[in-house]
Amino acid sequence: MANVILKNWSVRGYNISPYTAPEAQLFCLYGEAYGHPEFPDGDIVSTSPIRASVNNLVETNNTVYELEEADVSYLLWCEEKGIKVDSKNPVKIKDL
């Protein structure tokens, strides 16, 4: 499994349909990838759905992303919505 650094990242909905129940929605990462085997350094990528997250490492289907700095506009959006982003463990996923 490839390890890729992701900078200026945010969490986004993955293939959200208006008919998907909120608890069944999937999420992905979006940001600048470095060290990705399929993209030049600095390319903007949207990942496959997030499968697991421990500290600043986030696993998707085929890749482990090491999160560096989050996108400033994403952090501002989170702040406006009352969402606290823990810099040591920034991505939380729900167990269903």
Coordinates of C-alpha atoms in Angstrom, one line a residue:
M1 CA 0.0 0.0 0.0
A2 CA 1.5 3.4 -1.0
N3 CA 2.2 6.1 1.6
V4 CA 1.4 9.6 0.2
I5 CA 1.8 13.0 1.9
L6 CA -1.3 15.1 1.6
K7 CA -1.1 18.9 2.0
N8 CA -3.9 21.6 2.1
W9 CA -6.4 18.8 2.6
S10 CA -10.1 18.8 3.4
V11 CA -12.7 16.1 4.0
R12 CA -15.5 15.9 1.5
G13 CA -18.5 13.8 0.8
Y14 CA -18.0 10.9 -1.6
N15 CA -20.6 10.4 -4.3
I16 CA -23.3 11.9 -2.1
S17 CA -26.8 11.2 -3.3
P18 CA -29.8 13.0 -1.9
Y19 CA -31.3 9.6 -1.2
T20 CA -28.4 8.4 1.0
A21 CA -29.1 8.4 4.7
P22 CA -26.7 10.6 6.7
E23 CA -25.4 7.7 8.7
A24 CA -24.5 5.8 5.4
Q25 CA -22.6 8.6 3.7
L26 CA -19.0 8.1 2.8
F27 CA -16.2 10.6 2.9
C28 CA -12.9 11.1 1.1
L29 CA -9.9 13.4 1.3
Y30 CA -9.1 16.2 -1.2
G31 CA -5.8 17.9 -1.4
E32 CA -2.3 18.2 -2.8
A33 CA -0.6 14.8 -3.1
Y34 CA 3.2 14.2 -2.8
G35 CA 4.8 10.9 -3.5
H36 CA 1.7 9.4 -5.2
P37 CA 2.6 6.7 -7.7
E38 CA 0.0 7.9 -10.2
F39 CA 0.2 11.7 -10.0
P40 CA 3.0 14.3 -10.2
D41 CA 3.9 16.0 -6.9
G42 CA 1.5 18.8 -6.0
D43 CA -1.4 17.5 -8.1
I44 CA -4.9 17.9 -6.5
V45 CA -6.4 14.5 -5.8
S46 CA -9.7 13.2 -4.5
T47 CA -9.3 9.9 -2.7
S48 CA -11.4 6.8 -2.6
P49 CA -13.6 6.6 0.6
I50 CA -11.9 6.8 3.9
R51 CA -11.6 3.4 5.6
A52 CA -9.7 4.1 8.8
S53 CA -7.8 6.9 10.5
V54 CA -5.2 6.8 13.3
N55 CA -3.5 10.1 14.3
N56 CA -2.5 11.9 11.1
L57 CA -2.6 8.7 8.9
V58 CA -5.7 8.0 6.9
E59 CA -6.3 4.8 5.0
T60 CA -8.4 4.6 1.8
N61 CA -8.8 1.5 -0.5
N62 CA -5.2 1.4 -1.8
T63 CA -3.3 4.2 -0.1
V64 CA -2.3 5.5 3.3
Y65 CA -2.2 9.3 3.4
E66 CA 0.0 11.2 5.9
L67 CA -1.9 14.5 6.6
E68 CA 0.2 17.6 6.9
E69 CA -1.5 21.1 7.0
A70 CA -5.2 21.3 6.4
D71 CA -6.7 23.7 3.9
V72 CA -7.3 27.0 5.7
S73 CA -10.8 27.5 4.2
Y74 CA -11.7 24.0 5.4
L75 CA -10.5 24.9 8.9
L76 CA -12.6 28.1 8.8
W77 CA -15.6 26.2 7.6
C78 CA -15.2 23.7 10.4
E79 CA -14.9 26.5 13.0
E80 CA -18.1 28.2 11.6
K81 CA -19.9 24.8 12.0
G82 CA -18.6 24.3 15.5
I83 CA -16.4 21.3 14.4
K84 CA -13.1 21.0 16.4
V85 CA -10.2 19.7 14.3
D86 CA -7.6 18.0 16.4
S87 CA -4.3 18.6 14.8
K88 CA -2.9 15.3 16.2
N89 CA -5.9 13.2 15.1
P90 CA -7.8 15.4 12.5
V91 CA -10.1 12.8 10.8
K92 CA -12.7 11.0 12.8
I93 CA -14.8 8.2 11.3
K94 CA -17.9 6.6 12.7
D95 CA -18.2 2.9 13.3
L96 CA -21.4 1.6 12.0

